[in-house]
mmCIF file of C-alpha atoms in Angstrom:
data_model
loop_
_atom_site.group_PDB
_atom_site.id
_atom_site.type_symbol
_atom_site.label_atom_id
_atom_site.label_comp_id
_atom_site.label_asym_id
_atom_site.label_seq_id
_atom_site.Cartn_x
_atom_site.Cartn_y
_atom_site.Cartn_z
ATOM 1 C CA MET Y 1 0.218 0.191 0.056
ATOM 2 C CA ALA Y 2 1.573 3.206 -1.187
ATOM 3 C CA ALA Y 3 1.627 5.922 2.005
ATOM 4 C CA ALA Y 4 -0.645 8.645 2.565
ATOM 5 C CA PRO Y 5 0.983 11.950 0.629
ATOM 6 C CA PHE Y 6 2.015 14.770 2.559
ATOM 7 C CA GLU Y 7 -0.011 18.048 2.475
ATOM 8 C CA LEU Y 8 0.814 21.347 5.107
ATOM 9 C CA HIS Y 9 -1.842 21.735 7.063
ATOM 10 C CA PRO Y 10 -3.875 24.534 5.884
ATOM 11 C CA GLN Y 11 -3.329 26.524 9.184
ATOM 12 C CA LEU Y 12 0.599 25.933 8.759
ATOM 13 C CA ARG Y 13 -0.662 27.960 4.852
ATOM 14 C CA ALA Y 14 -2.575 30.989 5.819
ATOM 15 C CA ASP Y 15 0.415 31.618 8.973
ATOM 16 C CA ALA Y 16 3.800 30.810 7.178
ATOM 17 C CA HIS Y 17 6.436 30.963 4.639
ATOM 18 C CA ALA Y 18 7.827 28.449 2.612
ATOM 19 C CA LEU Y 19 11.564 28.544 2.516
ATOM 20 C CA VAL Y 20 13.591 25.132 2.417
ATOM 21 C CA ASP Y 21 12.852 21.516 1.884
ATOM 22 C CA LEU Y 22 15.254 19.784 3.633
ATOM 23 C CA ASP Y 23 15.645 15.540 4.009
ATOM 24 C CA LEU Y 24 12.535 15.048 6.749
ATOM 25 C CA SER Y 25 11.188 18.538 6.985
ATOM 26 C CA ARG Y 26 9.608 21.777 5.534
ATOM 27 C CA VAL Y 27 10.697 24.780 7.010
ATOM 28 C CA LEU Y 28 7.964 27.288 7.088
ATOM 29 C CA LEU Y 29 9.013 30.834 8.245
ATOM 30 C CA MET Y 30 6.315 31.967 10.787
ATOM 31 C CA ASP Y 31 4.589 35.321 9.365
ATOM 32 C CA ASP Y 32 4.897 37.221 12.599
ATOM 33 C CA ALA Y 33 7.684 39.771 12.413
ATOM 34 C CA ARG Y 34 7.680 40.411 15.849
ATOM 35 C CA TYR Y 35 10.047 37.357 16.283
ATOM 36 C CA ALA Y 36 12.541 36.146 13.760
ATOM 37 C CA TRP Y 37 10.362 32.000 13.851
ATOM 38 C CA LEU Y 38 10.771 29.205 12.273
ATOM 39 C CA ILE Y 39 8.574 25.968 11.543
ATOM 40 C CA LEU Y 40 9.723 22.810 10.565
ATOM 41 C CA VAL Y 41 6.466 20.340 9.664
ATOM 42 C CA PRO Y 42 8.241 16.137 8.814
ATOM 43 C CA MET Y 43 7.331 15.607 5.513
ATOM 44 C CA ARG Y 44 5.230 12.596 6.289
ATOM 45 C CA ALA Y 45 1.277 11.795 6.791
ATOM 46 C CA GLY Y 46 -0.553 11.022 9.793
ATOM 47 C CA MET Y 47 2.339 12.351 12.674
ATOM 48 C CA SER Y 48 1.538 13.816 15.359
ATOM 49 C CA ASP Y 49 3.587 13.642 18.427
ATOM 50 C CA TRP Y 50 7.170 13.106 18.010
ATOM 51 C CA ILE Y 51 7.282 10.014 19.145
ATOM 52 C CA ASP Y 52 5.468 9.090 15.798
ATOM 53 C CA LEU Y 53 8.035 9.277 13.541
ATOM 54 C CA PRO Y 54 10.296 6.147 13.764
ATOM 55 C CA HIS Y 55 12.820 6.181 15.554
ATOM 56 C CA ALA Y 56 16.108 7.608 12.923
ATOM 57 C CA GLY Y 57 13.807 10.597 12.269
ATOM 58 C CA GLN Y 58 13.024 11.094 15.383
ATOM 59 C CA HIS Y 59 16.286 12.493 15.482
ATOM 60 C CA ARG Y 60 16.678 13.525 11.087
ATOM 61 C CA LEU Y 61 13.955 16.034 12.959
ATOM 62 C CA LEU Y 62 16.285 16.956 15.918
ATOM 63 C CA ASP Y 63 19.186 17.792 13.258
ATOM 64 C CA GLU Y 64 16.945 19.705 11.529
ATOM 65 C CA ILE Y 65 16.026 22.257 14.224
ATOM 66 C CA GLU Y 66 19.547 22.489 15.290
ATOM 67 C CA LEU Y 67 20.417 23.496 11.967
ATOM 68 C CA CYS Y 68 17.838 26.151 12.052
ATOM 69 C CA SER Y 69 18.453 26.912 15.315
ATOM 70 C CA ARG Y 70 21.943 27.792 13.980
ATOM 71 C CA ALA Y 71 21.156 30.061 11.532
ATOM 72 C CA LEU Y 72 17.816 32.255 14.147
ATOM 73 C CA ARG Y 73 21.688 31.871 15.716
ATOM 74 C CA ILE Y 74 23.456 34.032 13.479
ATOM 75 C CA VAL Y 75 20.500 36.434 11.886
ATOM 76 C CA ALA Y 76 19.091 37.509 15.368
ATOM 77 C CA ARG Y 77 21.312 37.223 17.678
ATOM 78 C CA PRO Y 78 18.352 35.933 20.260
ATOM 79 C CA ASP Y 79 18.753 35.812 23.507
ATOM 80 C CA LYS Y 80 16.638 32.557 24.314
ATOM 81 C CA LEU Y 81 15.937 29.793 21.580
ATOM 82 C CA ASN Y 82 12.170 28.431 22.028
ATOM 83 C CA VAL Y 83 12.118 24.828 20.484
ATOM 84 C CA ALA Y 84 8.174 23.346 20.675
ATOM 85 C CA ALA Y 85 6.447 20.660 19.937
ATOM 86 C CA LEU Y 86 3.002 21.417 20.759
ATOM 87 C CA GLY Y 87 -0.121 20.868 18.377
ATOM 88 C CA ASN Y 88 -2.807 21.397 20.623
ATOM 89 C CA LEU Y 89 -5.220 23.235 17.189
ATOM 90 C CA VAL Y 90 -2.782 21.848 14.661
ATOM 91 C CA PRO Y 91 -2.602 18.143 15.388
ATOM 92 C CA GLN Y 92 -0.155 17.852 12.455
ATOM 93 C CA LEU Y 93 3.525 16.905 13.470
ATOM 94 C CA HIS Y 94 5.348 20.410 14.042
ATOM 95 C CA VAL Y 95 8.071 22.295 16.099
ATOM 96 C CA HIS Y 96 8.234 26.056 16.548
ATOM 97 C CA VAL Y 97 11.989 27.162 17.008
ATOM 98 C CA VAL Y 98 11.268 30.752 18.262
ATOM 99 C CA ALA Y 99 14.315 33.132 18.600
ATOM 100 C CA ARG Y 100 13.505 35.164 21.541
ATOM 101 C CA HIS Y 101 14.932 38.530 23.151
ATOM 102 C CA VAL Y 102 14.305 40.299 26.559
ATOM 103 C CA GLY Y 103 12.058 42.094 26.217
ATOM 104 C CA ASP Y 104 9.782 41.023 22.335
ATOM 105 C CA ALA Y 105 6.265 41.461 22.490
ATOM 106 C CA ALA Y 106 5.933 38.114 24.422
ATOM 107 C CA TRP Y 107 9.135 37.827 26.713
ATOM 108 C CA PRO Y 108 9.446 36.086 28.971
ATOM 109 C CA LYS Y 109 5.805 34.260 28.172
ATOM 110 C CA PRO Y 110 5.668 31.609 25.930
ATOM 111 C CA VAL Y 111 4.819 33.676 21.731
ATOM 112 C CA TRP Y 112 1.410 31.361 21.394
ATOM 113 C CA GLY Y 113 -1.581 33.529 22.005
ATOM 114 C CA ILE Y 114 0.346 37.043 22.574
ATOM 115 C CA GLY Y 115 -1.327 40.420 20.898
ATOM 116 C CA GLU Y 116 -1.787 39.883 17.204
ATOM 117 C CA ARG Y 117 -0.084 38.519 14.024
ATOM 118 C CA ALA Y 118 2.438 41.549 13.019
ATOM 119 C CA PRO Y 119 2.561 40.198 8.904
ATOM 120 C CA TYR Y 120 6.247 40.836 6.943
ATOM 121 C CA PRO Y 121 5.962 43.914 4.933
ATOM 122 C CA ALA Y 122 6.542 42.236 1.263
ATOM 123 C CA ASP Y 123 10.302 43.730 1.462
ATOM 124 C CA THR Y 124 11.458 42.960 4.742
ATOM 125 C CA LEU Y 125 9.699 39.067 3.785
ATOM 126 C CA ALA Y 126 12.040 38.725 0.870
ATOM 127 C CA ALA Y 127 15.368 40.277 3.039
ATOM 128 C CA ARG Y 128 15.055 38.048 6.300
ATOM 129 C CA LYS Y 129 13.841 34.811 3.775
ATOM 130 C CA ALA Y 130 17.246 34.860 2.004
ATOM 131 C CA GLN Y 131 19.328 35.526 4.480
ATOM 132 C CA LEU Y 132 17.915 32.672 6.547
ATOM 133 C CA LEU Y 133 18.175 30.469 3.495
ATOM 134 C CA ALA Y 134 22.111 32.081 3.127
ATOM 135 C CA GLN Y 135 22.570 30.891 6.721
ATOM 136 C CA ILE Y 136 20.384 27.112 6.368
ATOM 137 C CA GLU Y 137 22.880 26.209 4.365
ATOM 138 C CA ILE Y 138 25.942 27.277 5.804
ATOM 139 C CA ALA Y 139 24.998 24.859 8.929
ATOM 140 C CA ARG Y 140 24.045 22.430 6.259
ATOM 141 C CA ARG Y 141 27.108 22.401 4.724
ATOM 142 C CA GLY Y 142 28.818 23.068 8.280
ATOM 143 C CA MET U 1 40.677 21.672 34.155
ATOM 144 C CA ALA U 2 37.497 19.862 36.545
ATOM 145 C CA ALA U 3 33.413 20.684 34.637
ATOM 146 C CA ALA U 4 31.740 22.972 37.368
ATOM 147 C CA PRO U 5 29.088 20.210 39.161
ATOM 148 C CA PHE U 6 25.564 20.522 37.862
ATOM 149 C CA GLU U 7 23.087 21.965 39.884
ATOM 150 C CA LEU U 8 19.843 21.288 39.640
ATOM 151 C CA HIS U 9 17.950 25.706 39.366
ATOM 152 C CA PRO U 10 16.378 26.651 42.594
ATOM 153 C CA GLN U 11 12.772 27.258 40.895
ATOM 154 C CA LEU U 12 12.608 23.829 39.764
ATOM 155 C CA ARG U 13 13.655 22.345 42.476
ATOM 156 C CA ALA U 14 10.911 24.545 43.984
ATOM 157 C CA ASP U 15 8.481 23.612 41.658
ATOM 158 C CA ALA U 16 9.388 19.627 41.018
ATOM 159 C CA HIS U 17 10.158 16.493 42.181
ATOM 160 C CA ALA U 18 12.873 14.437 41.373
ATOM 161 C CA LEU U 19 12.239 11.070 40.000
ATOM 162 C CA VAL U 20 14.740 9.221 38.176
ATOM 163 C CA ASP U 21 18.150 10.189 36.834
ATOM 164 C CA LEU U 22 18.990 8.609 33.424
ATOM 165 C CA ASP U 23 22.653 8.415 31.384
ATOM 166 C CA LEU U 24 22.333 12.370 30.891
ATOM 167 C CA SER U 25 18.829 13.644 32.418
ATOM 168 C CA ARG U 26 17.339 14.450 36.324
ATOM 169 C CA VAL U 27 13.642 13.631 35.454
ATOM 170 C CA LEU U 28 11.342 15.690 37.456
ATOM 171 C CA LEU U 29 7.378 15.578 37.781
ATOM 172 C CA MET U 30 5.955 18.873 38.152
ATOM 173 C CA ASP U 31 4.519 19.250 41.202
ATOM 174 C CA ASP U 32 0.986 20.187 39.496
ATOM 175 C CA ALA U 33 -1.350 17.481 40.150
ATOM 176 C CA ARG U 34 -3.748 19.533 36.554
ATOM 177 C CA TYR U 35 -1.818 17.279 33.906
ATOM 178 C CA ALA U 36 0.985 14.745 33.727
ATOM 179 C CA TRP U 37 4.150 16.535 33.477
ATOM 180 C CA LEU U 38 7.949 15.123 33.341
ATOM 181 C CA ILE U 39 10.997 17.393 33.007
ATOM 182 C CA LEU U 40 14.489 17.239 31.695
ATOM 183 C CA VAL U 41 17.241 18.551 32.941
ATOM 184 C CA PRO U 42 20.246 17.319 31.535
ATOM 185 C CA MET U 43 22.893 16.754 34.382
ATOM 186 C CA ARG U 44 25.653 19.423 32.476
ATOM 187 C CA ALA U 45 26.114 22.976 33.759
ATOM 188 C CA GLY U 46 26.533 26.117 32.400
ATOM 189 C CA MET U 47 24.387 24.242 29.616
ATOM 190 C CA SER U 48 21.014 26.593 28.186
ATOM 191 C CA ASP U 49 19.769 25.828 24.802
ATOM 192 C CA TRP U 50 19.254 22.105 23.242
ATOM 193 C CA ILE U 51 22.008 22.922 20.379
ATOM 194 C CA ASP U 52 24.633 24.107 23.307
ATOM 195 C CA LEU U 53 24.767 20.176 23.755
ATOM 196 C CA PRO U 54 27.438 18.409 21.910
ATOM 197 C CA HIS U 55 25.530 16.665 18.901
ATOM 198 C CA ALA U 56 25.151 13.429 21.017
ATOM 199 C CA GLY U 57 23.983 14.298 23.890
ATOM 200 C CA GLN U 58 21.505 16.340 21.278
ATOM 201 C CA HIS U 59 20.560 12.536 20.683
ATOM 202 C CA ARG U 60 20.883 11.416 23.687
ATOM 203 C CA LEU U 61 18.454 14.059 25.384
ATOM 204 C CA LEU U 62 15.783 13.574 23.091
ATOM 205 C CA ASP U 63 15.607 9.437 23.630
ATOM 206 C CA GLU U 64 14.673 10.446 26.752
ATOM 207 C CA ILE U 65 12.061 12.399 25.741
ATOM 208 C CA GLU U 66 10.746 9.343 24.344
ATOM 209 C CA LEU U 67 11.177 7.376 26.905
ATOM 210 C CA CYS U 68 9.323 9.731 29.743
ATOM 211 C CA SER U 69 7.078 10.531 26.554
ATOM 212 C CA ARG U 70 6.130 6.675 26.306
ATOM 213 C CA ALA U 71 5.954 6.246 29.537
ATOM 214 C CA LEU U 72 2.938 9.242 30.311
ATOM 215 C CA ARG U 73 1.436 7.749 27.201
ATOM 216 C CA ILE U 74 0.619 4.543 28.931
ATOM 217 C CA VAL U 75 0.250 5.711 32.513
ATOM 218 C CA ALA U 76 -2.290 9.080 31.421
ATOM 219 C CA ARG U 77 -3.444 8.533 28.125
ATOM 220 C CA PRO U 78 -3.441 11.756 27.092
ATOM 221 C CA ASP U 79 -4.046 12.935 23.481
ATOM 222 C CA LYS U 80 -1.257 15.251 23.143
ATOM 223 C CA LEU U 81 2.026 15.471 24.331
ATOM 224 C CA ASN U 82 3.588 18.148 24.249
ATOM 225 C CA VAL U 83 7.691 18.778 23.833
ATOM 226 C CA ALA U 84 9.070 22.379 24.637
ATOM 227 C CA ALA U 85 11.922 23.804 25.428
ATOM 228 C CA LEU U 86 12.162 27.137 26.886
ATOM 229 C CA GLY U 87 13.692 28.474 29.125
ATOM 230 C CA ASN U 88 12.780 32.078 29.363
ATOM 231 C CA LEU U 89 12.550 32.132 33.205
ATOM 232 C CA VAL U 90 14.555 29.662 34.391
ATOM 233 C CA PRO U 91 17.534 29.422 31.942
ATOM 234 C CA GLN U 92 19.312 26.095 32.891
ATOM 235 C CA LEU U 93 18.437 23.620 30.004
ATOM 236 C CA HIS U 94 15.315 21.559 30.488
ATOM 237 C CA VAL U 95 12.692 20.150 28.502
ATOM 238 C CA HIS U 96 9.019 20.267 29.630
ATOM 239 C CA VAL U 97 7.131 16.785 28.631
ATOM 240 C CA VAL U 98 3.636 16.893 28.824
ATOM 241 C CA ALA U 99 0.480 15.286 28.524
ATOM 242 C CA ARG U 100 -2.425 17.042 27.841
ATOM 243 C CA HIS U 101 -6.119 16.430 27.692
ATOM 244 C CA VAL U 102 -8.942 17.993 25.290
ATOM 245 C CA GLY U 103 -10.661 19.938 28.722
ATOM 246 C CA ASP U 104 -7.457 20.255 30.780
ATOM 247 C CA ALA U 105 -7.540 22.867 32.750
ATOM 248 C CA ALA U 106 -5.416 24.925 30.197
ATOM 249 C CA TRP U 107 -6.952 23.487 26.597
ATOM 250 C CA PRO U 108 -6.189 24.040 23.718
ATOM 251 C CA LYS U 109 -2.980 27.174 25.529
ATOM 252 C CA PRO U 110 -0.099 25.880 26.521
ATOM 253 C CA VAL U 111 0.410 24.813 30.207
ATOM 254 C CA TRP U 112 2.811 28.008 30.826
ATOM 255 C CA GLY U 113 0.974 30.592 32.547
ATOM 256 C CA ILE U 114 -2.518 29.048 33.538
ATOM 257 C CA GLY U 115 -3.661 29.346 36.532
ATOM 258 C CA GLU U 116 -2.082 27.705 40.058
ATOM 259 C CA ARG U 117 0.066 25.267 40.247
ATOM 260 C CA ALA U 118 -2.453 22.612 42.264
ATOM 261 C CA PRO U 119 0.527 20.475 44.486
ATOM 262 C CA TYR U 120 -0.075 16.598 44.394
ATOM 263 C CA PRO U 121 -2.001 14.896 47.710
ATOM 264 C CA ALA U 122 0.884 13.236 49.514
ATOM 265 C CA ASP U 123 -0.797 9.901 48.284
ATOM 266 C CA THR U 124 -1.057 11.001 45.023
ATOM 267 C CA LEU U 125 2.265 11.546 44.663
ATOM 268 C CA ALA U 126 3.452 8.373 45.745
ATOM 269 C CA ALA U 127 1.299 6.571 43.356
ATOM 270 C CA ARG U 128 1.881 8.735 40.552
ATOM 271 C CA LYS U 129 5.669 8.381 41.357
ATOM 272 C CA ALA U 130 6.054 5.582 41.314
ATOM 273 C CA GLN U 131 3.797 4.034 38.332
ATOM 274 C CA LEU U 132 6.150 6.771 35.757
ATOM 275 C CA LEU U 133 9.169 5.551 37.264
ATOM 276 C CA ALA U 134 7.661 1.439 36.303
ATOM 277 C CA GLN U 135 6.651 2.537 32.822
ATOM 278 C CA ILE U 136 10.094 4.649 32.333
ATOM 279 C CA GLU U 137 12.252 1.553 33.832
ATOM 280 C CA ILE U 138 9.877 -0.673 31.212
ATOM 281 C CA ALA U 139 10.446 2.344 28.102
ATOM 282 C CA ARG U 140 14.304 1.630 28.895
ATOM 283 C CA ARG U 141 14.265 -1.516 28.644
ATOM 284 C CA GLY U 142 12.175 -1.627 25.538
#
């Protein structure tokens, strides 16, 4: 039997921009200029919790989180990284990697449900995507 | 030079009960009977973000998260697992693994900062610790 095809959850498609497909995960940039915020979505159908992935896939996801974390450190110089697989509203397995700064819009609270999303202006969006893509590529080769 | 000794952050010591030391992490049970909630604290000084651990340690932490997740699935039968390394208030690297249920005290929001912690009565605490310990042991051997 063929595996069900992967389809990005409509809520993630609505809230974020596709950045790059890694070996396992589609990396999205959350459309919220208040934070540098990436979301990794393993391109496998029917996964909800991290431990739903096979063991090697769990590790692969973590390695891709590391790539994204390193890129965010270079691009956003965060005071803290937040890494979270929640999924109470969007059951499709996805992991948030958020660059946090002391004094940001939610600090020191978690980012979810705080105020209104602030979509990127088009030129800022293009620049941010390009920066992050370049750093993910560098981390990948590193 | 000897590595600095590991010491549990006082806030974690105040909010949670030590359950077991795994190879890398001290596992704590959050003293909040509203949720089945474990916290893993890698026993290494000076770590704040997940990617601060060496590569093998990052994977080891994930494997220990998997053990705790499997134990929580058996003990608490959650609708969703929440896995999160935040650390905005407590900078010492730690990962929350929380068994969530539709309709629980925070659902569908994240658990942090919602209402007041509800400490376990002594007998419930002992029972919950014993159940979780037993299941972590089984997952370890599995």
